[in-house]
mmCIF file of C-alpha atoms in Angstrom:
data_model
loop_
_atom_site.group_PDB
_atom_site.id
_atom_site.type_symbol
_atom_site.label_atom_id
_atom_site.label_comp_id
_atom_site.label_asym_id
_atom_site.label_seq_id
_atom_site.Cartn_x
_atom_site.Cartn_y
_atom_site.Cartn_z
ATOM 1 C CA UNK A 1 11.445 -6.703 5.391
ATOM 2 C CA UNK A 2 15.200 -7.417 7.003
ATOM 3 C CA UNK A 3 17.912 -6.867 5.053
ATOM 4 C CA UNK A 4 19.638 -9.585 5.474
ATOM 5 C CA UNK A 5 23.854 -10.364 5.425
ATOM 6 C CA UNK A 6 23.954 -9.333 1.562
ATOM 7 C CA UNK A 7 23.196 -5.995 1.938
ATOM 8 C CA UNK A 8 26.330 -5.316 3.702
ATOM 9 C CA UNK A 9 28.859 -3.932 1.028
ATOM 10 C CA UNK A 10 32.275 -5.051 0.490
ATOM 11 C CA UNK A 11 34.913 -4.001 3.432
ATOM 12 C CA UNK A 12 37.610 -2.874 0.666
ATOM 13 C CA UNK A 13 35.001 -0.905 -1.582
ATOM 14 C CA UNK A 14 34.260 2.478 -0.401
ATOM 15 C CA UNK A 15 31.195 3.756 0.260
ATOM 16 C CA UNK A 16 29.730 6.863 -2.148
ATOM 17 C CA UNK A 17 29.077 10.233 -0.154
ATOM 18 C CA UNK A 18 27.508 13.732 -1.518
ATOM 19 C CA UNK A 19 29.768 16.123 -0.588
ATOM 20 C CA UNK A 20 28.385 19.261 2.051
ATOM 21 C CA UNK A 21 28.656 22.471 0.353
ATOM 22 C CA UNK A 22 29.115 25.238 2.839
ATOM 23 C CA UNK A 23 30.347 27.946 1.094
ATOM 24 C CA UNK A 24 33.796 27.933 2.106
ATOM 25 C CA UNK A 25 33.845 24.522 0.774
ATOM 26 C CA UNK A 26 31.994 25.878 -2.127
ATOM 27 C CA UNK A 27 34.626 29.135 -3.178
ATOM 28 C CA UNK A 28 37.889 26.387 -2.814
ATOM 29 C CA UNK A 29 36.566 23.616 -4.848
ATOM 30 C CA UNK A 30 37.064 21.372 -1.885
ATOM 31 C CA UNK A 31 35.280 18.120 -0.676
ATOM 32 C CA UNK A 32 33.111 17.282 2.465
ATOM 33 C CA UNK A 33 30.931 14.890 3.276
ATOM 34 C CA UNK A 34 26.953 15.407 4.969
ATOM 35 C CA UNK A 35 27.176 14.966 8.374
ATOM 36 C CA UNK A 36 27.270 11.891 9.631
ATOM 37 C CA UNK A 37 27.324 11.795 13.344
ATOM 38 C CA UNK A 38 28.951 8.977 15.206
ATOM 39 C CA UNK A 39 26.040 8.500 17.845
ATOM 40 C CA UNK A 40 23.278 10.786 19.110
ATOM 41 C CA UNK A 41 25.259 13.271 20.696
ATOM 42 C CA UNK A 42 27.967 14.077 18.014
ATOM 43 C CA UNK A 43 27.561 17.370 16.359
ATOM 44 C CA UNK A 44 26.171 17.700 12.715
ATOM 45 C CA UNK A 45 29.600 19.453 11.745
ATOM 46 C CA UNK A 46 31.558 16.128 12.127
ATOM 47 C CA UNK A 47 32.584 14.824 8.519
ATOM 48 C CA UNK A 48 35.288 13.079 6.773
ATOM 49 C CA UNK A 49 36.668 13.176 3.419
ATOM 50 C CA UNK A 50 35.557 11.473 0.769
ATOM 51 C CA UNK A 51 34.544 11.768 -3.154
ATOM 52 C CA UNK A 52 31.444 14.021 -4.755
ATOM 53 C CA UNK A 53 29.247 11.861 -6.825
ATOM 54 C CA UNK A 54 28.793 15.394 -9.096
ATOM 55 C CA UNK A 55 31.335 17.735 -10.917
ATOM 56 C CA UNK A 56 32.313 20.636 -8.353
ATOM 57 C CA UNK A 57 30.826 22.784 -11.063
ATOM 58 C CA UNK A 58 27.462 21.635 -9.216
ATOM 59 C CA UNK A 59 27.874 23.478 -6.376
ATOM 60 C CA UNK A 60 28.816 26.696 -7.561
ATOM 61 C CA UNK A 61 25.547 29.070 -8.608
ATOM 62 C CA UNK A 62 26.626 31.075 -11.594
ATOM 63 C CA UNK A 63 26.956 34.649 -10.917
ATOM 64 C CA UNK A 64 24.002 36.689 -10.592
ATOM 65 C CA UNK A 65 21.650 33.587 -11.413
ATOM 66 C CA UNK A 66 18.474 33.155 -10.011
ATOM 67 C CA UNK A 67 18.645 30.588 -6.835
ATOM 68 C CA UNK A 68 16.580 27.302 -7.742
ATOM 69 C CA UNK A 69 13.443 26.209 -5.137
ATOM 70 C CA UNK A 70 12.865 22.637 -4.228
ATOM 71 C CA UNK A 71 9.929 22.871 -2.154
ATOM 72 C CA UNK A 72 9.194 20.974 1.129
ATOM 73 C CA UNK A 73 6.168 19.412 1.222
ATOM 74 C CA UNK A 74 4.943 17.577 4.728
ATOM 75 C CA UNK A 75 1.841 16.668 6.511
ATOM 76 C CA UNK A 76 2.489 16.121 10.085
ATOM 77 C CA UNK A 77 0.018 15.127 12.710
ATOM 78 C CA UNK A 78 2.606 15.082 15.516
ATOM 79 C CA UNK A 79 5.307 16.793 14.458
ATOM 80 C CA UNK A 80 8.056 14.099 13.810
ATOM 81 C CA UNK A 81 7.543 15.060 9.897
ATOM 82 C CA UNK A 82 7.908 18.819 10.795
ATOM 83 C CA UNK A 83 11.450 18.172 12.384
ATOM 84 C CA UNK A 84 12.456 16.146 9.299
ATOM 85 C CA UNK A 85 11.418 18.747 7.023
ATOM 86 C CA UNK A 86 13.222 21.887 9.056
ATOM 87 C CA UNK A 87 16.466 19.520 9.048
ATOM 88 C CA UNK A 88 15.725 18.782 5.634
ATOM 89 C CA UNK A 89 15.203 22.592 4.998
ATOM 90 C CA UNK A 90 18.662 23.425 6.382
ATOM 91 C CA UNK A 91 20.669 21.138 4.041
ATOM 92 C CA UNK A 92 18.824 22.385 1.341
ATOM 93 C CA UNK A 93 19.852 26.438 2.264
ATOM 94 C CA UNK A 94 23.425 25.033 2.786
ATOM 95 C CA UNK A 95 23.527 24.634 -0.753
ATOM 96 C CA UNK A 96 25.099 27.769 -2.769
ATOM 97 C CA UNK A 97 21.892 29.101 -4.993
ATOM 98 C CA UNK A 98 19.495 26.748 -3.950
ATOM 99 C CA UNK A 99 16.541 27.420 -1.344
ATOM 100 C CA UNK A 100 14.402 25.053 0.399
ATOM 101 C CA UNK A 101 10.503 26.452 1.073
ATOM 102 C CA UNK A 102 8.665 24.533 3.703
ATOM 103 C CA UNK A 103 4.691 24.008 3.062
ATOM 104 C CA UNK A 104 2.028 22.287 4.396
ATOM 105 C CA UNK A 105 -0.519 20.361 2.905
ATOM 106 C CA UNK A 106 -4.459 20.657 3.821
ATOM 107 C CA UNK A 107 -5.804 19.233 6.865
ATOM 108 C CA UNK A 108 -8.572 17.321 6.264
ATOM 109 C CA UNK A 109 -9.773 15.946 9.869
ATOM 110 C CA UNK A 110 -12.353 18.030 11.908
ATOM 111 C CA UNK A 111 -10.970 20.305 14.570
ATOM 112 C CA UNK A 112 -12.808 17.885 16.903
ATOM 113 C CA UNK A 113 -11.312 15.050 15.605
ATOM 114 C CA UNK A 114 -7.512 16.467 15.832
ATOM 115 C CA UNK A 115 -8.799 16.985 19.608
ATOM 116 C CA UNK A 116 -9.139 13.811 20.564
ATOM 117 C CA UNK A 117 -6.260 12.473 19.157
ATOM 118 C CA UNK A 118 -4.473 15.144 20.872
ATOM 119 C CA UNK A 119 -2.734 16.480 17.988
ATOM 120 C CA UNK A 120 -1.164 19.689 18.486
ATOM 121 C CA UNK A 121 -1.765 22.959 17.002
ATOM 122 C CA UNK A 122 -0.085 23.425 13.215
ATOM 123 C CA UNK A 123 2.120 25.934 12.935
ATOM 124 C CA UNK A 124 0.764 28.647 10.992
ATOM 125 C CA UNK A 125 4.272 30.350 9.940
ATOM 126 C CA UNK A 126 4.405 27.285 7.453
ATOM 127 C CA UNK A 127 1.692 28.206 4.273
ATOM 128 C CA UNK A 128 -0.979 26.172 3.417
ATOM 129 C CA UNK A 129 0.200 24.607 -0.098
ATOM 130 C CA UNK A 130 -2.184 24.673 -3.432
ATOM 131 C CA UNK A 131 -1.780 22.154 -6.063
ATOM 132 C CA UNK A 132 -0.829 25.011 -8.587
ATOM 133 C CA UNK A 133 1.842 26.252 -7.052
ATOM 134 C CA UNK A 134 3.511 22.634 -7.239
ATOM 135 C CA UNK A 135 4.389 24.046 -11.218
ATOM 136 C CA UNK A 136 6.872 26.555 -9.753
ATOM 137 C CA UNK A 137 9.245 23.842 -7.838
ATOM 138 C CA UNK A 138 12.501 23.224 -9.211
ATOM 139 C CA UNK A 139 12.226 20.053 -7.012
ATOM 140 C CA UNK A 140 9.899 18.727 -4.562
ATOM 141 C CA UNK A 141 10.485 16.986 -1.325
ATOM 142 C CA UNK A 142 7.048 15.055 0.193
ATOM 143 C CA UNK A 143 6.872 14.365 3.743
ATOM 144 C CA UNK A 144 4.232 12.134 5.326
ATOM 145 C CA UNK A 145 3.559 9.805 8.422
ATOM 146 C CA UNK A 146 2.369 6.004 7.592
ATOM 147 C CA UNK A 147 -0.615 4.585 7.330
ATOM 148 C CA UNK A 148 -0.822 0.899 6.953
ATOM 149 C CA UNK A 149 2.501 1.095 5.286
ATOM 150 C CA UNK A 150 1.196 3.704 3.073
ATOM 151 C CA UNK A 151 1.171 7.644 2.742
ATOM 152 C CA UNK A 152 -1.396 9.304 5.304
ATOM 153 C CA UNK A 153 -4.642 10.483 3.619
ATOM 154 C CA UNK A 154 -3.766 14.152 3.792
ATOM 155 C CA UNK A 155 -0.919 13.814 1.872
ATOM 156 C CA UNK A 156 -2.928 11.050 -0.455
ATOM 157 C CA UNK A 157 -5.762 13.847 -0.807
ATOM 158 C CA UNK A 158 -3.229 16.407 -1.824
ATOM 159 C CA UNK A 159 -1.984 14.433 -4.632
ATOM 160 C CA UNK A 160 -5.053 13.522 -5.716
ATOM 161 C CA UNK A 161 -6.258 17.391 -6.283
ATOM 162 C CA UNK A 162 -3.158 17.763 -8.895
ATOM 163 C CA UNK A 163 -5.469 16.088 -11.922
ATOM 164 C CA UNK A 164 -5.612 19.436 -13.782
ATOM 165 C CA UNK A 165 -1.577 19.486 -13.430
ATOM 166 C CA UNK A 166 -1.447 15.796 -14.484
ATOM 167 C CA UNK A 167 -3.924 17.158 -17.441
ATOM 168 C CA UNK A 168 -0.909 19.288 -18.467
ATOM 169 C CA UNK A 169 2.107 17.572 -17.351
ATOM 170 C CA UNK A 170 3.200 20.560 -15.470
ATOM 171 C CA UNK A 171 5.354 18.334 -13.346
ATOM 172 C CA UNK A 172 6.800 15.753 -15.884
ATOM 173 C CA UNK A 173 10.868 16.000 -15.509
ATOM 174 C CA UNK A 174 11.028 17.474 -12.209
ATOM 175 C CA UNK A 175 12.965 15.606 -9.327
ATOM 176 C CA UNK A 176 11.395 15.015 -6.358
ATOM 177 C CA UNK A 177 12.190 12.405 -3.150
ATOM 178 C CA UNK A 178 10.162 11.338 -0.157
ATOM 179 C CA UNK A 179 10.985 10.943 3.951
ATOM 180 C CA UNK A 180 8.358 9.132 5.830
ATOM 181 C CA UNK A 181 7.473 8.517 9.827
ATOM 182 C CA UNK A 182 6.318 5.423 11.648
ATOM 183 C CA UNK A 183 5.431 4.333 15.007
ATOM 184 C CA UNK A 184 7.742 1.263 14.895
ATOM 185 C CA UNK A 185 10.778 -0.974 13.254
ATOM 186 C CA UNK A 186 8.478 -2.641 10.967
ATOM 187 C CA UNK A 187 5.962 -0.204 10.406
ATOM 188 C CA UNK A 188 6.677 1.022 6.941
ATOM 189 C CA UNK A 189 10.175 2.979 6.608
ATOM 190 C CA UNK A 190 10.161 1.444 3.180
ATOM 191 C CA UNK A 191 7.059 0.944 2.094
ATOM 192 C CA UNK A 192 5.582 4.011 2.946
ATOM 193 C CA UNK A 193 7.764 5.513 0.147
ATOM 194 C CA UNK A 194 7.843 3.157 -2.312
ATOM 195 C CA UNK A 195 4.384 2.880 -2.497
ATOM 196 C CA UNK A 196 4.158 6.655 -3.229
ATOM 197 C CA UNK A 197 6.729 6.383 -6.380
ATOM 198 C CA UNK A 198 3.174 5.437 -8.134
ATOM 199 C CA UNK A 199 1.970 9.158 -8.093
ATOM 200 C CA UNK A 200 5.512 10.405 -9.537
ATOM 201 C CA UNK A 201 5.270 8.263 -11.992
ATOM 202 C CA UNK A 202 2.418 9.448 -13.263
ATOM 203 C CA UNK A 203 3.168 12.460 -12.987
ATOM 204 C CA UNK A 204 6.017 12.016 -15.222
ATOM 205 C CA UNK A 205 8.581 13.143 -11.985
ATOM 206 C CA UNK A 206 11.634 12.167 -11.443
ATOM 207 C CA UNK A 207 12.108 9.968 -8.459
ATOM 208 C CA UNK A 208 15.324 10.770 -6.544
ATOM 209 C CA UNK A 209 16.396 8.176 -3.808
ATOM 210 C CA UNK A 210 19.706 8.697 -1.143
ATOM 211 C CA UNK A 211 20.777 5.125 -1.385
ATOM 212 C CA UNK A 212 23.364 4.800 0.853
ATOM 213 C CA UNK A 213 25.008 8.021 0.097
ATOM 214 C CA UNK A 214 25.234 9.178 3.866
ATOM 215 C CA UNK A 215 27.560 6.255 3.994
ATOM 216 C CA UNK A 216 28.360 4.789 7.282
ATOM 217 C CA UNK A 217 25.500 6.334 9.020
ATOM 218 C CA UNK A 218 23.798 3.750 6.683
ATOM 219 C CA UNK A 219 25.111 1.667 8.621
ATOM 220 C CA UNK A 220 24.817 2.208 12.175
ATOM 221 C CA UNK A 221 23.270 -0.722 14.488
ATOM 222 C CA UNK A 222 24.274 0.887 18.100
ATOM 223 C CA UNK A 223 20.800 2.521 18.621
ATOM 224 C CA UNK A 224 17.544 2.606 15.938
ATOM 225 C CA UNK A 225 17.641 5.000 13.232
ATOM 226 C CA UNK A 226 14.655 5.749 11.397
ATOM 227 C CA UNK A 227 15.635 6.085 7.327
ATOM 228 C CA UNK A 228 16.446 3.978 4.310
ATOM 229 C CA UNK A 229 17.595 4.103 0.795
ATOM 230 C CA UNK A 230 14.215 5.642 -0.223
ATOM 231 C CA UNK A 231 14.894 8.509 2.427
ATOM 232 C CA UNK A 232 14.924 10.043 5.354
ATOM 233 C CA UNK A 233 12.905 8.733 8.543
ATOM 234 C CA UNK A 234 11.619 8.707 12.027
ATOM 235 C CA UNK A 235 10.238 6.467 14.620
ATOM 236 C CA UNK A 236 7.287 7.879 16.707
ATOM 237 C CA UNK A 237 7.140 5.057 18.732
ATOM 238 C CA UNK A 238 3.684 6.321 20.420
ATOM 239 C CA UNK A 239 4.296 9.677 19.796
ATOM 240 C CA UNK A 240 6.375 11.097 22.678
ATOM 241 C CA UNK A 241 9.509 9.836 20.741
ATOM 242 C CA UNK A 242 12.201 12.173 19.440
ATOM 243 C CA UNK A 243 13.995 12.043 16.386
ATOM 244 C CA UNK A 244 17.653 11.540 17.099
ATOM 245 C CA UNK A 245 20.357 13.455 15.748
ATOM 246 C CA UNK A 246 21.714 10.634 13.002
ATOM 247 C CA UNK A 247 17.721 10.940 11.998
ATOM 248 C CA UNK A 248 17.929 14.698 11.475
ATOM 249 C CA UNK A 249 21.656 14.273 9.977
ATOM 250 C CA UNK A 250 20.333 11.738 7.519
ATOM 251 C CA UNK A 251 16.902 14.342 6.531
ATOM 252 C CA UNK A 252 19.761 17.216 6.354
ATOM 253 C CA UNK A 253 21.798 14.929 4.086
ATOM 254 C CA UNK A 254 18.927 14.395 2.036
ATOM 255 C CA UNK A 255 18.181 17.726 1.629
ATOM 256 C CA UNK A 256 21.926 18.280 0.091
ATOM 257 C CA UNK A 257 22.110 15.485 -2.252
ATOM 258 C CA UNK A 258 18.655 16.753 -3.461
ATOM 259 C CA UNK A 259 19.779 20.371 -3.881
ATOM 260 C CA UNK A 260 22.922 18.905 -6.230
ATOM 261 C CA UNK A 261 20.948 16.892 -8.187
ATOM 262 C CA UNK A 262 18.523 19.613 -8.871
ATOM 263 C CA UNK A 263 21.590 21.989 -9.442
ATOM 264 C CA UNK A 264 23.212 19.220 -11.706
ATOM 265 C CA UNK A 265 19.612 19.274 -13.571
ATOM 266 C CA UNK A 266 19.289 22.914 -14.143
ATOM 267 C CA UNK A 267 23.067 23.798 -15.158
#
């Protein structure tokens, strides 16, 4: 699944970026881009200047109005999907009136099982998410690990106990986006999420990508990034791999653009 030389854009056409919104930013009507680090080590707070895709009126909550809730959805056997969504989490809160809420979906291997794969222990602080309470999301963010280039079965089984919401069309019109883990290069940063667009669709969601709104992170061939236009990604390699910091820039991106486009949504 290379990209090949025609996915590289244009050197004399600028590149689109969703603008950060701390609230400094937010109060003076002023312009920054998501973090984009320039390697591994660079801090998230390095940005440059360039356009928002949305009116400014986007990122300014109207007084007194209740703060909108895109929930964070993950299964994670390892934890690689758990740093995504915390990253995720924090571009989400940096967002004026807009709060991400991290949950985890069922487990649905025996304790024994988990065992022997050496999974570690989930961590409790993070609730245990019922299909119902899906209906109360402004926006939804699903996080899952591959499986044959597909979503992993928790996260399959999860979607597949929403039939009474799908009955109602509880969820038709609301955004949601994906971010996805894989062991390797070719293991599925792509497919993984594109293959799950079939249950928004169903659902009547709305299916919100980042293209290649983080810009020249996009873009960045000196070490392997996890990630594509679908979302936000990580290599496990065989598990002991980290997520690097232009992987967890890229989920805390994500998290921002999805906040404005929720905000944009709900004005």
């Amino acid at each position: 699944m290379g990209k090949g030389g025609g996915c590289v854009p244009s050197k004399k056409k600028k590149l689109p970026h969703v603008a950060g919104d701390s609230p400094s930013s937010a109060a003076a009507g002023t312009s920054r881009t998501a973090p984009i680090p320039r390697d591994d080590t660079t801090s998230v707070d390095d940005t440059t200047e360039t356009a928002q895709p949305f009116s400014s009126a986007v990122t300014t909550a109207a007084s007194g109005a209740a703060r909108l809730r895109i929930f964070i959805v993950f299964y994670s056997m390892y934890g690689h999907v758990e740093g995504l969504a915390r990253r995720l989490k924090k571009g989400v809160d940096g967002v004026e009136g807009v709060e991400g809420v991290l949950y985890r979906v069922p487990e649905t291997l025996s304790a024994e099982i988990l065992q022997q794969m050496r999974a570690p222990t989930k961590d409790d602080a993070v609730p245990l998410i019922t299909a119902d309470e899906l209906a109360a999301a402004d926006g939804v963010l699903f996080g899952f690990p591959t499986r044959y280039g597909s979503m992993a079965a928790q996260m399959k089984a999860f979607f597949d106990s929403t039939g009474q919401l799908w009955k109602e069309q509880k969820l038709a019109g609301k955004p949601a986006g994906f971010f996805v883990s894989t062991g390797t290069q070719g293991g599925g940063q792509e497919t993984t999420a594109w293959t799950a667009i079939t249950q928004l669709a169903h659902h009547g969601m709305l299916f919100v990508p980042i293209g290649y709104t983080f810009g020249p992170g996009m873009f960045k061939m000196e070490s392997i990034r996890g990630g594509s236009p679908y979302g936000a990604g990580v290599y496990a390699g065989d598990g002991t791999r980290e997520p690097s910091e232009t992987e967890l820039a890229l989920a805390e991106h994500q998290g921002k653009y999805m906040a404005l486009v929720v905000k944009r949504l709900n004005r």
